[in-house]
XYZ file of C-alpha atoms in Angstrom:
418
model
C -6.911 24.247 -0.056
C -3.637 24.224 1.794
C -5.475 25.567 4.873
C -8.100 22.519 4.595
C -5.070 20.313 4.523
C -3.564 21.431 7.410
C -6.358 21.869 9.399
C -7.204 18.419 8.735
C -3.569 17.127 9.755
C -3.728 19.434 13.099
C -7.040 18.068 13.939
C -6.057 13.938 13.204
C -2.652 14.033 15.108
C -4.614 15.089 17.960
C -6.954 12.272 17.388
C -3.846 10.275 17.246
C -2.322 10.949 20.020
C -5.726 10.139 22.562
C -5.770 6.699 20.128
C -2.481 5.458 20.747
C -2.582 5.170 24.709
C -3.633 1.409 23.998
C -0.166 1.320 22.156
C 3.216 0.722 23.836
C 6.448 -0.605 23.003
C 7.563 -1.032 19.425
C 4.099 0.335 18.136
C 4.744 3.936 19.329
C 8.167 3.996 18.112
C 7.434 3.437 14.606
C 4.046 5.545 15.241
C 6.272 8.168 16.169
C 8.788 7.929 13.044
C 6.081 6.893 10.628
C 5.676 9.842 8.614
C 9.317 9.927 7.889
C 9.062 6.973 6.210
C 5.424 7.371 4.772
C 5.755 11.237 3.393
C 8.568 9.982 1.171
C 6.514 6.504 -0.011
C 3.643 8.858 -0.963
C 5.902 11.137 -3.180
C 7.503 8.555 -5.101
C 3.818 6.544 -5.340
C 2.626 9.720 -6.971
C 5.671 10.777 -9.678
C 7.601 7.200 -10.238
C 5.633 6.695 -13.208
C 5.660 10.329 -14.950
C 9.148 10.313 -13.477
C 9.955 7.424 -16.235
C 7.746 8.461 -18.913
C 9.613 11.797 -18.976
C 12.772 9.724 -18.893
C 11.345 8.320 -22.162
C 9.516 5.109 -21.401
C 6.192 4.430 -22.850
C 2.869 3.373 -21.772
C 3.386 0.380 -22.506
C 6.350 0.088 -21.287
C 5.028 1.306 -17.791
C 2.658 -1.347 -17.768
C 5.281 -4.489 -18.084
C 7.572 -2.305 -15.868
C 4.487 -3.079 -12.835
C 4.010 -6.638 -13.833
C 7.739 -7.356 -13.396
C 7.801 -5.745 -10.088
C 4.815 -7.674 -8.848
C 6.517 -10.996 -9.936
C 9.738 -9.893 -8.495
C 7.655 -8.863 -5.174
C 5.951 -12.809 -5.502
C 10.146 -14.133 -5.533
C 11.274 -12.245 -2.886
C 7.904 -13.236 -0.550
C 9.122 -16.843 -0.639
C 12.605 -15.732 0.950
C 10.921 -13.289 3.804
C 10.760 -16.229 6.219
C 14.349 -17.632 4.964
C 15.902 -14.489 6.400
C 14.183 -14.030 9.578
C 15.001 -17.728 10.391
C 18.784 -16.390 9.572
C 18.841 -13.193 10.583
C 15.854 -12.179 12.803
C 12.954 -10.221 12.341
C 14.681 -6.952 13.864
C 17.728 -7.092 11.358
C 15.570 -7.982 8.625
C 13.817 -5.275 8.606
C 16.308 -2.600 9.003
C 18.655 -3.921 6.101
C 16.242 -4.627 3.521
C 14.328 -1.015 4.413
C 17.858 0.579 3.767
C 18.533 -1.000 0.439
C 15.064 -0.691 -0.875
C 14.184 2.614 0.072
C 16.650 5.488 0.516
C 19.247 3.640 -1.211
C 16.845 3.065 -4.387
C 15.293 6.381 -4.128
C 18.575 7.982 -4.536
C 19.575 5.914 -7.582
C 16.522 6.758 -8.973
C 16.801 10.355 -8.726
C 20.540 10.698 -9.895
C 19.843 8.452 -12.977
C 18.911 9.734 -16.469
C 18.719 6.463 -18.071
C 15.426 4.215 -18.445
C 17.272 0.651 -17.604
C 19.180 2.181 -14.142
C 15.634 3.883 -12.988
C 13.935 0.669 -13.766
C 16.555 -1.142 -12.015
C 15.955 0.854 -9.196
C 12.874 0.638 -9.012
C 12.875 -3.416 -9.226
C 15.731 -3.342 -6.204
C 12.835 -0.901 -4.332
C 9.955 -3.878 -5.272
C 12.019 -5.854 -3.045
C 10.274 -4.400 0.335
C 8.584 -7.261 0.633
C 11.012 -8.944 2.079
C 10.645 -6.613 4.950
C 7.146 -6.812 5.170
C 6.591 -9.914 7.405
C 9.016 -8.616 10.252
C 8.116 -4.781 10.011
C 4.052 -6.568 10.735
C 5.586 -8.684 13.838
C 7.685 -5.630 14.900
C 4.488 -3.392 15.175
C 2.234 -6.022 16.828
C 4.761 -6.194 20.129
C 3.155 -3.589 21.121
C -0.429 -3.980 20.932
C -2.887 -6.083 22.767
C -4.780 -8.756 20.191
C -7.969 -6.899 21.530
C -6.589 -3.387 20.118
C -5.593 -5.226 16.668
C -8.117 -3.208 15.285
C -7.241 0.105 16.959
C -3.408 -0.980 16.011
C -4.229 -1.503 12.333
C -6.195 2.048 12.613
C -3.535 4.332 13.840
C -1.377 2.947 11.549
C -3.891 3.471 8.432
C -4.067 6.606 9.487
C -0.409 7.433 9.438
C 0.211 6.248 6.119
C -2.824 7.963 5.405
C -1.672 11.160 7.295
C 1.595 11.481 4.926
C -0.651 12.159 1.632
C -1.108 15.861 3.530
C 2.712 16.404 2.341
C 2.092 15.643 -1.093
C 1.351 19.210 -1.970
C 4.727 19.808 -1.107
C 6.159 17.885 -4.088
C 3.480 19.188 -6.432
C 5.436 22.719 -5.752
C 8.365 21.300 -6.625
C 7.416 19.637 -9.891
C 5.308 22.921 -10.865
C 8.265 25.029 -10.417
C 11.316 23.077 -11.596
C 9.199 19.999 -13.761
C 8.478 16.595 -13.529
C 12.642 15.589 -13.730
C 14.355 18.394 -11.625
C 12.004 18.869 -9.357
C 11.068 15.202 -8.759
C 14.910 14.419 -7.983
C 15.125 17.257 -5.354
C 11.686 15.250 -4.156
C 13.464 11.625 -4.274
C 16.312 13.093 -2.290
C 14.550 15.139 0.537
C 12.628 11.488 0.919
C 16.000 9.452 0.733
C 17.278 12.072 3.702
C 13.762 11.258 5.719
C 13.629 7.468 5.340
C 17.274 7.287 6.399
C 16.417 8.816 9.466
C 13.135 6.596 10.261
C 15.569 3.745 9.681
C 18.317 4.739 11.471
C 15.736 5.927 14.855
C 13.954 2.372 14.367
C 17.251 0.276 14.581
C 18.493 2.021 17.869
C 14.998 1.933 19.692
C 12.926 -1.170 18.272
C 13.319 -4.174 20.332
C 13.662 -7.462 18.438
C 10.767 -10.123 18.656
C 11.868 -13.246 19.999
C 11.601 -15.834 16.232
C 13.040 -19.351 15.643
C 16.343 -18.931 14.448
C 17.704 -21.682 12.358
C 20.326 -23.213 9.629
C 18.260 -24.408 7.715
C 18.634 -23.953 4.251
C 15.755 -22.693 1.515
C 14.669 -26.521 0.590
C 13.835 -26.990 4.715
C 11.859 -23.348 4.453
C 10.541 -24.580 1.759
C 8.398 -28.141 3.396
C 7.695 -25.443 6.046
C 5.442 -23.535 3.639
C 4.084 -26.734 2.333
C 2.721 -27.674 5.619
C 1.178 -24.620 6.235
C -0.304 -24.051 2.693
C -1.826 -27.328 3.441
C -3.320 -26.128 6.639
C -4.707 -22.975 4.140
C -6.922 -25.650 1.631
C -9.196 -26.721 4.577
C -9.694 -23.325 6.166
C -12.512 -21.883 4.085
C -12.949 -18.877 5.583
C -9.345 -18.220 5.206
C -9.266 -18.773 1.498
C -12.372 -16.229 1.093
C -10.324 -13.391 2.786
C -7.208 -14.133 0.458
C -9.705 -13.915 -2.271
C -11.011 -10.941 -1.665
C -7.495 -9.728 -0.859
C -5.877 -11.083 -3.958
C -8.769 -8.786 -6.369
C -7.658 -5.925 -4.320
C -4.130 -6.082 -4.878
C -4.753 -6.759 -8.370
C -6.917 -3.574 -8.472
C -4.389 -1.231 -6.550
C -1.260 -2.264 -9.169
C -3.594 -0.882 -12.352
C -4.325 2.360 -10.084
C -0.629 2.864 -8.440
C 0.696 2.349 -11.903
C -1.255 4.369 -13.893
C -3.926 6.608 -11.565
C -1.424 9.987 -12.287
C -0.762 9.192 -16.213
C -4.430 9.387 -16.737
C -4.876 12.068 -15.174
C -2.281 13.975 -16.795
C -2.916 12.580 -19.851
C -3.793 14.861 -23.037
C -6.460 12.786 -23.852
C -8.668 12.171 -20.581
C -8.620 14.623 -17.540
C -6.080 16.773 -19.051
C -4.693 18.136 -15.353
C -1.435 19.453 -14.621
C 0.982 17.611 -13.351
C 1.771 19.698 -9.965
C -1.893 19.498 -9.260
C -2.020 15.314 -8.833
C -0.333 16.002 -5.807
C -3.488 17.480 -3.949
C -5.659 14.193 -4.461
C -3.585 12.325 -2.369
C -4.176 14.612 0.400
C -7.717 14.462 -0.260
C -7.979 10.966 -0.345
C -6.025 10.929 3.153
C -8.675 13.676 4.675
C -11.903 11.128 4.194
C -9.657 8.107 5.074
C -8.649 9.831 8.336
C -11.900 10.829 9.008
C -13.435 7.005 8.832
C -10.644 5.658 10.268
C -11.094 8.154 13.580
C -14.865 7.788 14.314
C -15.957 4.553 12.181
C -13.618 2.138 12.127
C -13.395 1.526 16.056
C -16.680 1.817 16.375
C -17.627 -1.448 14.176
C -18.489 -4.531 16.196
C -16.729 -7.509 14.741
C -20.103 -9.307 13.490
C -20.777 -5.972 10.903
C -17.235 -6.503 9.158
C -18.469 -8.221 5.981
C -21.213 -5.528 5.535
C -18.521 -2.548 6.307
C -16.525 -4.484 3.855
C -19.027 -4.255 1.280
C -20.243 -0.441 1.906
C -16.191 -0.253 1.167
C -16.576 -2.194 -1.938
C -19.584 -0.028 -3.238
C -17.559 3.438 -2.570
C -14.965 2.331 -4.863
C -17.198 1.284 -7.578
C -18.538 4.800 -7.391
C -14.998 6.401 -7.176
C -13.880 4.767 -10.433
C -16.924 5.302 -12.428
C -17.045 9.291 -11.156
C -13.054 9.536 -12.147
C -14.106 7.772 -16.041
C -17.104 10.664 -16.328
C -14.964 13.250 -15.368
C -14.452 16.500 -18.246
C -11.593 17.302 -19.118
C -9.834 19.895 -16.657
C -12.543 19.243 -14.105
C -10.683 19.339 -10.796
C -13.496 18.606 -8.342
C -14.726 15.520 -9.642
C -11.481 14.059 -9.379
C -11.952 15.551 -5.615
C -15.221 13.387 -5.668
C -13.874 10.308 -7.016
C -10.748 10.592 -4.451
C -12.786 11.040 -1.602
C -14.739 7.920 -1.789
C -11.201 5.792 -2.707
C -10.452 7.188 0.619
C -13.353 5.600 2.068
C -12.708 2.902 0.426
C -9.036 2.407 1.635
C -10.223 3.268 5.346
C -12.777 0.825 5.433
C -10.751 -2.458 3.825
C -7.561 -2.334 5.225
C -7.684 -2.472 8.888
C -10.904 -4.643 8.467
C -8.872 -7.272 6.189
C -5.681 -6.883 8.289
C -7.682 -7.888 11.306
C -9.177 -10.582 10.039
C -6.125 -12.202 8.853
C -4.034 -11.265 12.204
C -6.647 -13.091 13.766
C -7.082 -15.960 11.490
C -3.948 -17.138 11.757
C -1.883 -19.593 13.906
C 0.115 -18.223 16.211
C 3.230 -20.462 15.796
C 3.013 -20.062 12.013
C 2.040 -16.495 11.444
C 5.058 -15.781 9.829
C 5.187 -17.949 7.143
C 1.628 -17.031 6.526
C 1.627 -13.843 5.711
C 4.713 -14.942 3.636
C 2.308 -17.597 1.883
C -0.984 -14.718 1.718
C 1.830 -12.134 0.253
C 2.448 -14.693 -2.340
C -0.937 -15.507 -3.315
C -2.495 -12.259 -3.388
C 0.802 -10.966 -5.646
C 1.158 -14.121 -7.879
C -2.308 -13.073 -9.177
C -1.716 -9.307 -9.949
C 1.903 -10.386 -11.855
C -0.257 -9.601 -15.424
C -2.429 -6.563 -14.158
C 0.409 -3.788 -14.802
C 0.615 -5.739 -18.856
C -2.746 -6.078 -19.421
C -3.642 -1.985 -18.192
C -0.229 -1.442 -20.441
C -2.103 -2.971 -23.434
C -5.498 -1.605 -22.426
C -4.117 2.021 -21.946
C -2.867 1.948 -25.719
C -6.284 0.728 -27.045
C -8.391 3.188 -24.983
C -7.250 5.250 -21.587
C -10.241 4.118 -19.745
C -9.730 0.321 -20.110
C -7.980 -0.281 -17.259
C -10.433 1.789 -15.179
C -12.915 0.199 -16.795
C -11.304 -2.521 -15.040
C -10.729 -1.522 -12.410
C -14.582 -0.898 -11.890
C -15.497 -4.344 -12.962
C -13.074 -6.220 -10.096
C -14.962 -4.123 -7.305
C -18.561 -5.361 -8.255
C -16.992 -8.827 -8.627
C -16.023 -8.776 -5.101
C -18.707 -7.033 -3.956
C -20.679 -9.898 -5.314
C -18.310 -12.303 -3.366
C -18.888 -10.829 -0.212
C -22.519 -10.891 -0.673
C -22.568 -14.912 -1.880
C -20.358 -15.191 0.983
C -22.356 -13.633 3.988
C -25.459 -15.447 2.604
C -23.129 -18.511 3.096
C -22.263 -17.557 6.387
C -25.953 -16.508 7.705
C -27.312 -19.962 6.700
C -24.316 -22.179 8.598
C-alpha cells in the first residue's frame, strides 16, 4: 500500500509540474508551498473529531460542536470584505492563516480539556475570513482562460497532501489517538508556519479598494450586490447546488472517521482511517490530470452530474460495508474521490466566471454566506441522527446527492429548451 501511495505521488508531481507552465506569479508560489499547508489540514480533518471524543466529548456533542463552527464560519464571512477594505487582501490573509491555523493547532494539541480544544477549534473555523483574499491571491497568476487548469492544479494539491496521511496513522497506531495525535498537531503547526511565513515574503499583494468605511457602509455594499444575485438565475442554481454540497461535506468531515471506527458499524482501527484519505486523493488526482482539462465548457452540467451519481454510489457502498471490511471502504473512497475531482474545479469555475469583476469580492463573501448559513444545523441534526442509528446521517448524506442530481437534471432540461 505505501508503495501504491508513493508511486502515485511521484507520478502526479510530475504531472504537476508540465501543468503549471500556464501558471506564474502568485499561483506558483503558493503551488510550491501548498503541501505545507495542506499535509497538516488533512491530518487534523482526519483525527479532530476522535481527537475530542477521546478527550471525552460525545456524539452528540460532536455534532453541535460542527453546527457552531459553521455558524461561526457564516459571522466571520460577513467581515472578510470589512478587512480587506482595511487591511488588504495580502495582510489579510497572512494574519488570519497564522491565528487560525498553527496557532489553533497548537492549542489544540497542548490542551486536555474539552472547552479549550473546542475553543480552538472555533478560533480555527475562523479561516474564512481568509478565504476571499487567499482566492484573489491565487488568481494573479493565472489567465481567466486557464481558470480551469488553475482550479485543477490546485485540487490536486490539496488532493496530493492526503498521500501523507499514512504518516499520522503511524503515529496514532503507535502512541494512540491523544499522544500521538499531539505530536501530529505539532509537526503540522511547524509546517503551516513555514507556508505562512514563505507566502508573506514572496506573494505580491493584489491591488483592492482600500477604505474607512465602517461595517454599516460594508454592509449596503452587500445589499447591492445580493440584489444583483435575485435576478441572475443561473447564479442562484450554482449556489444551490453549492449550498447541498457544503451541507453534505459538514455531516462527512464531522463524522466520516467516528463511523468508521465505531464499534457498531465498520469496526476499523483507528491508525488505518488514515489510508482512505490517500486513496481518495489517488482517483481525485487521476481525474483531475487527464479529465478535468479535457471537458469542453458546454459538458459541465453533465460532468457535474456523472460527479453527483459517484457519490451516491460512494455513500451507499460505505452503509453496506461488513464490519472490518477494509476494501469496500477503498471502494466507497475511490468514487468520493471522483466525486471531489469532478465538482470542485467545475463549480469554482463557474462561479469565477459568473461573477462581476468589480464585485467579486464581496461575492464570494455573499456565496460563502449562503452556502454556510444553510449547513449551520447539519453537524446537530447528524449529532441526533448518529444517537438514533449510525447510518442516519449517511443515510443522509445519500439522499442530498440524488436531490441535486435531480436539480441538475430539471436544470439542463431548463437550459436545453431556452
Amino acid at each position: 500500500m505505501f508503495n501504491l501511495i508513493a508511486n502515485t505521488y511521484s507520478w502526479a508531481t510530475s504531472k504537476v509540474k508540465d501543468m503549471t507552465g500556464v501558471l506564474g506569479g502568485n499561483a506558483k508560489v503558493v503551488i510550491s508551498t501548498q503541501l505545507f499547508f495542506s499535509v497538516p489540514v488533512v491530518w487534523f480533518s482526519t483525527y479532530w473529531s476522535l481527537y475530542l471524543v477521546e478527550l471525552g466529548a460525545g456524539k452528540e456533542y460532536i455534532g453541535y460542536l460542527a453546527s457552531v463552527l459553521v455558524a461561526v464560519q457564516v459571522l466571520v464571512s460577513f467581515f472578510s470584505v470589512f478587512l480587506v477594505e482595511r487591511f488588504g487582501h495580502k495582510r489579510t490573509y497572512i494574519i488570519v492563516s497564522f491565528i487560525c491555523w498553527p496557532l489553533s493547532m497548537l492549542v489544540y494539541a497542548f490542551t486536555g480539556n474539552i472547552f479549550v480544544a473546542s475553543g480552538a477549534i472555533i478560533i480555527n473555523s475562523m479561516f474564512m475570513l481568509g478565504d476571499p483574499s487567499f482566492v484573489f491571491l491565487y488568481l494573479k497568476g493565472v489567465k481567466k482562460k486557464s481558470t480551469h487548469s488553475g482550479f485543477s492544479v490546485l485540487n490536486i494539491l490539496f488532493t496530493a497532501a492526503s498521500f501523507f496521511s499514512p504518516i499520522a496513522g503511524i503515529f496514532i497506531n503507535k502512541l494512540g489517538i491523544i499522544d500521538g495525535g499531539r505530536i501530529v498537531f505539532i509537526i503540522g503547526a511547524i509546517l503551516m508556519s513555514l507556508a505562512v511565513a514563505i507566502r508573506t515574503f514572496l506573494i505580491e499583494d493584489v491591488e483592492s479598494k482600500r477604505t474607512k468605511d465602517g461595517v454599516y457602509a460594508s454592509f449596503i455594499k452587500y445589499k447591492s450586490v445580493f440584489m444583483s444575485f435575485i435576478s441572475n438565475s443561473y447564479l442562484l442554481k450554482i449556489i444551490l447546488i453549492d449550498t447541498l454540497m457544503v451541507f453534505n461535506l459538514t455531516v462527512i468531515n464531522t463524522f466520516s472517521a467516528i463511523y468508521l471506527t465505531d464499534k457498531s458499524t465498520v469496526a476499523l482501527d483507528s491508525s488505518l482511517i488514515s489510508y482512505f484519505p490517500a486513496i481518495y486523493a489517488a482517483f481525485n488526482i487521476i481525474l483531475s490530470l487527464f479529465v478535468v482539462p479535457k471537458i469542453k465548457l458546454r459538458e459541465t452540467r453533465k460532468y457535474l452530474q456523472l460527479s453527483m451519481i459517484a457519490g451516491i454510489l460512494a455513500w451507499v457502498i460505505l452503509l453496506l460495508a461488513q464490519k472490518g471490511n477494509f476494501w469496500v471502504v477503498t471502494v466507497s473512497y475511490a468514487l468520493h474521490g471522483f466525486w471531489f475531482a469532478m465538482y470542485f474545479p467545475l463549480i469554482m469555475g463557474i462561479l469565477v466566471n459568473s461573477l462581476k469583476k468589480d464585485s467579486k469580492t464581496i461575492s464570494f463573501s455573499i456565496i460563502n454566506v449562503i452556502t454556510l448559513s444553510a449547513s449551520v444545523p447539519a453537524g446537530a441534526i447528524a449529532g441526533r441522527m448518529y444517537i438514533l442509528n449510525p447510518k442516519l446521517p449517511f443515510i443522509m448524506v445519500t439522499i442530498v446527492y440524488i436531490i441535486t442530481l435531480l436539480l441538475l437534471g430539471k436544470f439542463l432540461q431548463a437550459k436545453n429548451k431556452g
